[in-house]
GROMACS .gro file of C-alpha atoms in nm:
model
  199
    1MET     CA    1  -4.057  -8.893 -16.604
    2GLU     CA    2  -4.317  -8.731 -16.401
    3LYS     CA    3  -4.142  -8.699 -16.054
    4ILE     CA    4  -4.365  -8.815 -15.738
    5PHE     CA    5  -4.245  -8.827 -15.336
    6VAL     CA    6  -4.372  -9.019 -15.067
    7ILE     CA    7  -4.342  -8.828 -14.800
    8GLY     CA    8  -4.432  -8.915 -14.383
    9GLY     CA    9  -4.274  -8.887 -14.024
   10MET     CA   10  -4.080  -9.215 -13.919
   11GLY     CA   11  -4.329  -9.462 -13.876
   12ALA     CA   12  -4.639  -9.340 -14.134
   13GLY     CA   13  -4.609  -9.608 -14.331
   14LYS     CA   14  -4.414  -9.428 -14.625
   15SER     CA   15  -4.244  -9.817 -14.726
   16THR     CA   16  -4.620  -9.944 -14.741
   17ALA     CA   17  -4.723  -9.628 -15.029
   18THR     CA   18  -4.476  -9.686 -15.154
   19LYS     CA   19  -4.426 -10.067 -15.211
   20ALA     CA   20  -4.718  -9.984 -15.409
   21LEU     CA   21  -4.678  -9.754 -15.665
   22VAL     CA   22  -4.350  -9.961 -15.735
   23ASP     CA   23  -4.536 -10.293 -15.697
   24GLN     CA   24  -4.736 -10.105 -16.012
   25GLY     CA   25  -4.410 -10.131 -16.245
   26LEU     CA   26  -4.263  -9.798 -16.144
   27GLU     CA   27  -3.960  -9.730 -16.065
   28TYR     CA   28  -3.802  -9.603 -15.782
   29ILE     CA   29  -3.535  -9.396 -15.567
   30ASP     CA   30  -3.507  -9.419 -15.184
   31LEU     CA   31  -3.288  -9.115 -15.027
   32ASP     CA   32  -3.322  -9.274 -14.669
   33LYS     CA   33  -3.025  -9.579 -14.928
   34ILE     CA   34  -2.870  -9.285 -15.084
   35GLY     CA   35  -2.820  -9.147 -14.765
   36HIS     CA   36  -2.658  -9.461 -14.664
   37GLU     CA   37  -2.455  -9.578 -14.958
   38ILE     CA   38  -2.301  -9.189 -14.894
   39HIS     CA   39  -2.202  -9.308 -14.604
   40SER     CA   40  -1.907  -9.569 -14.765
   41TRP     CA   41  -1.720  -9.241 -14.917
   42GLN     CA   42  -1.447  -9.216 -14.728
   43VAL     CA   43  -1.503  -8.830 -14.741
   44VAL     CA   44  -1.790  -8.809 -14.592
   45LYS     CA   45  -1.678  -9.060 -14.279
   46ASP     CA   46  -1.391  -8.801 -14.239
   47ASP     CA   47  -1.624  -8.494 -14.165
   48LEU     CA   48  -1.864  -8.720 -13.997
   49VAL     CA   49  -1.604  -8.778 -13.759
   50GLU     CA   50  -1.444  -8.436 -13.691
   51ALA     CA   51  -1.801  -8.296 -13.600
   52PHE     CA   52  -1.924  -8.603 -13.404
   53GLY     CA   53  -1.621  -8.746 -13.242
   54ASP     CA   54  -1.412  -9.098 -13.321
   55ASP     CA   55  -1.734  -9.289 -13.193
   56VAL     CA   56  -1.967  -9.272 -13.494
   57LEU     CA   57  -1.744  -9.517 -13.676
   58ASP     CA   58  -1.692  -9.874 -13.524
   59ALA     CA   59  -1.436 -10.068 -13.523
   60ASP     CA   60  -1.413 -10.208 -13.934
   61GLY     CA   61  -1.410  -9.814 -13.971
   62ASN     CA   62  -1.757  -9.789 -14.176
   63VAL     CA   63  -2.059  -9.547 -13.969
   64ASP     CA   64  -2.252  -9.681 -13.695
   65ARG     CA   65  -2.569  -9.554 -13.787
   66ARG     CA   66  -2.667  -9.607 -13.462
   67ALA     CA   67  -2.417  -9.440 -13.270
   68LEU     CA   68  -2.435  -9.145 -13.519
   69ALA     CA   69  -2.816  -9.116 -13.501
   70ALA     CA   70  -2.774  -9.051 -13.083
   71LYS     CA   71  -2.547  -8.703 -13.183
   72ALA     CA   72  -2.684  -8.668 -13.487
   73PHE     CA   73  -3.044  -8.611 -13.407
   74LYS     CA   74  -3.030  -8.483 -13.032
   75THR     CA   75  -3.037  -8.167 -13.077
   76PRO     CA   76  -3.163  -7.929 -13.415
   77ALA     CA   77  -2.837  -7.723 -13.408
   78ASP     CA   78  -2.692  -8.116 -13.404
   79THR     CA   79  -2.905  -8.261 -13.717
   80ARG     CA   80  -2.819  -7.930 -13.961
   81LYS     CA   81  -2.478  -8.014 -13.910
   82LEU     CA   82  -2.546  -8.306 -14.009
   83ASN     CA   83  -2.750  -8.215 -14.350
   84ARG     CA   84  -2.476  -7.988 -14.414
   85ILE     CA   85  -2.258  -8.301 -14.472
   86THR     CA   86  -2.469  -8.521 -14.565
   87LEU     CA   87  -2.736  -8.360 -14.779
   88PRO     CA   88  -2.499  -8.214 -15.045
   89ARG     CA   89  -2.392  -8.600 -15.121
   90ILE     CA   90  -2.735  -8.712 -15.165
   91GLU     CA   91  -2.818  -8.461 -15.386
   92ASP     CA   92  -2.544  -8.525 -15.618
   93ALA     CA   93  -2.623  -8.926 -15.645
   94PHE     CA   94  -2.971  -8.874 -15.629
   95MET     CA   95  -2.983  -8.602 -15.924
   96THR     CA   96  -2.781  -8.913 -16.122
   97ARG     CA   97  -3.020  -9.134 -16.057
   98LEU     CA   98  -3.318  -8.921 -16.226
   99GLY     CA   99  -3.055  -8.883 -16.480
  100GLU     CA  100  -2.945  -9.290 -16.611
  101LEU     CA  101  -3.334  -9.302 -16.500
  102GLU     CA  102  -3.519  -9.048 -16.743
  103ALA     CA  103  -3.163  -9.136 -17.022
  104ALA     CA  104  -3.384  -9.513 -17.009
  105GLY     CA  105  -3.704  -9.356 -17.104
  106CYS     CA  106  -3.832  -9.399 -16.753
  107GLU     CA  107  -4.233  -9.263 -16.779
  108ALA     CA  108  -4.195  -9.231 -16.361
  109VAL     CA  109  -4.043  -9.282 -16.090
  110VAL     CA  110  -4.120  -9.289 -15.752
  111VAL     CA  111  -3.908  -9.120 -15.419
  112GLU     CA  112  -3.898  -9.171 -15.058
  113ASN     CA  113  -3.807  -8.886 -14.888
  114SER     CA  114  -3.831  -8.926 -14.510
  115VAL     CA  115  -3.655  -8.532 -14.478
  116PHE     CA  116  -3.920  -8.332 -14.693
  117LYS     CA  117  -3.968  -8.028 -14.471
  118SER     CA  118  -4.107  -7.745 -14.829
  119ARG     CA  119  -4.160  -7.798 -15.225
  120ALA     CA  120  -3.816  -7.543 -15.203
  121MET     CA  121  -3.558  -7.806 -15.031
  122SER     CA  122  -3.499  -8.160 -14.966
  123MET     CA  123  -3.475  -8.221 -15.361
  124ALA     CA  124  -3.835  -8.170 -15.336
  125ASP     CA  125  -3.902  -7.886 -15.559
  126LEU     CA  126  -3.804  -8.180 -15.884
  127ALA     CA  127  -4.122  -8.277 -15.718
  128ASP     CA  128  -4.493  -8.321 -15.989
  129ILE     CA  129  -4.705  -8.526 -15.707
  130ILE     CA  130  -4.580  -8.475 -15.332
  131ILE     CA  131  -4.824  -8.764 -15.094
  132ALA     CA  132  -4.839  -8.825 -14.788
  133VAL     CA  133  -4.907  -9.038 -14.488
  134LEU     CA  134  -5.005  -8.990 -14.180
  135ALA     CA  135  -5.065  -9.222 -13.856
  136PRO     CA  136  -5.122  -9.073 -13.501
  137LEU     CA  137  -4.840  -9.047 -13.334
  138GLU     CA  138  -4.821  -9.295 -13.051
  139VAL     CA  139  -4.889  -9.593 -13.368
  140ARG     CA  140  -4.573  -9.400 -13.600
  141ILE     CA  141  -4.356  -9.463 -13.176
  142GLU     CA  142  -4.440  -9.794 -13.155
  143ARG     CA  143  -4.448  -9.933 -13.552
  144ALA     CA  144  -4.081  -9.767 -13.523
  145VAL     CA  145  -3.953  -9.915 -13.187
  146ALA     CA  146  -4.100 -10.324 -13.302
  147SER     CA  147  -3.888 -10.241 -13.615
  148GLY     CA  148  -3.628 -10.235 -13.452
  149PHE     CA  149  -3.588  -9.864 -13.318
  150ASP     CA  150  -3.469  -9.703 -12.909
  151GLU     CA  151  -3.812  -9.493 -12.824
  152ALA     CA  152  -3.603  -9.243 -12.700
  153ASP     CA  153  -3.445  -9.204 -13.020
  154VAL     CA  154  -3.755  -9.203 -13.230
  155ARG     CA  155  -3.892  -8.947 -13.043
  156ARG     CA  156  -3.586  -8.744 -13.114
  157ARG     CA  157  -3.602  -8.766 -13.452
  158ILE     CA  158  -3.974  -8.765 -13.507
  159ALA     CA  159  -3.954  -8.411 -13.249
  160GLN     CA  160  -3.721  -8.284 -13.565
  161GLN     CA  161  -3.954  -8.330 -13.879
  162ILE     CA  162  -4.201  -8.096 -13.963
  163THR     CA  163  -4.591  -8.164 -13.862
  164ASP     CA  164  -4.849  -8.374 -14.037
  165ALA     CA  165  -5.013  -8.074 -14.044
  166GLU     CA  166  -4.727  -7.922 -14.282
  167ARG     CA  167  -4.726  -8.155 -14.428
  168ILE     CA  168  -5.077  -8.176 -14.525
  169GLU     CA  169  -5.026  -7.823 -14.587
  170ARG     CA  170  -4.774  -7.928 -14.919
  171ALA     CA  171  -4.920  -8.188 -14.979
  172ASP     CA  172  -5.100  -8.289 -15.347
  173VAL     CA  173  -5.237  -8.611 -15.262
  174VAL     CA  174  -5.289  -8.773 -14.822
  175PHE     CA  175  -5.301  -9.104 -14.687
  176ASN     CA  176  -5.456  -9.106 -14.365
  177ASN     CA  177  -5.241  -9.487 -14.265
  178ASP     CA  178  -5.425  -9.583 -13.904
  179GLY     CA  179  -5.564  -9.891 -14.009
  180THR     CA  180  -5.276 -10.210 -14.147
  181LYS     CA  181  -5.071 -10.205 -14.408
  182GLU     CA  182  -5.309 -10.335 -14.675
  183GLU     CA  183  -5.576 -10.112 -14.568
  184LEU     CA  184  -5.312  -9.837 -14.667
  185TYR     CA  185  -5.186 -10.045 -14.993
  186ASN     CA  186  -5.473 -10.112 -15.232
  187LYS     CA  187  -5.558  -9.703 -15.100
  188VAL     CA  188  -5.297  -9.583 -15.288
  189VAL     CA  189  -5.299  -9.836 -15.579
  190THR     CA  190  -5.672  -9.779 -15.633
  191TRP     CA  191  -5.530  -9.384 -15.633
  192TRP     CA  192  -5.269  -9.501 -15.926
  193ARG     CA  193  -5.505  -9.685 -16.070
  194GLY     CA  194  -5.743  -9.425 -16.101
  195ARG     CA  195  -5.528  -9.167 -16.277
  196VAL     CA  196  -5.342  -9.351 -16.496
  197PRO     CA  197  -5.599  -9.401 -16.792
  198SER     CA  198  -5.631  -9.775 -16.949
  199ALA     CA  199  -5.469  -9.926 -17.201
   0.00000   0.00000   0.00000
């Protein structure tokens, strides 16, 4: 089963590139979504409270993602603390999902991976192809804020991520998303159709 990882900074356009591939019939795994799902596990909640305090939970006892982000992305040390709690659980859930798709005879899957650092980390050692989606920094910040994020939080998160130069170095395919969503979508579809033999 071919595994295509889509990487890029916050607001770069990973979701648009991923949708373009899903619309071509590929299966889809969103590592962010898996990350949100594991926040409902009691063991994860307990570990997060121990690491960051009771106020990362809301009144109903669920993880308040905004409150957690404000603490977990404050410094590189805090981000490492979060990753030590969440990444092993995300990886377990991811491997389970991959196994299910492979058993079902799936030929290709696209994996959206926002925490990519290198092929040796973040589950990307399994990738057959890494696609990097790039966009100018201020454009990315503007897009993220427009989708509901706080600007200071966005800048903190971006500061913890690898640079676009590093993404280019580690990717097999690079798409610049400095235009519209439709333009990026069409670029990705054209690339995919160009590499898949017609029946």
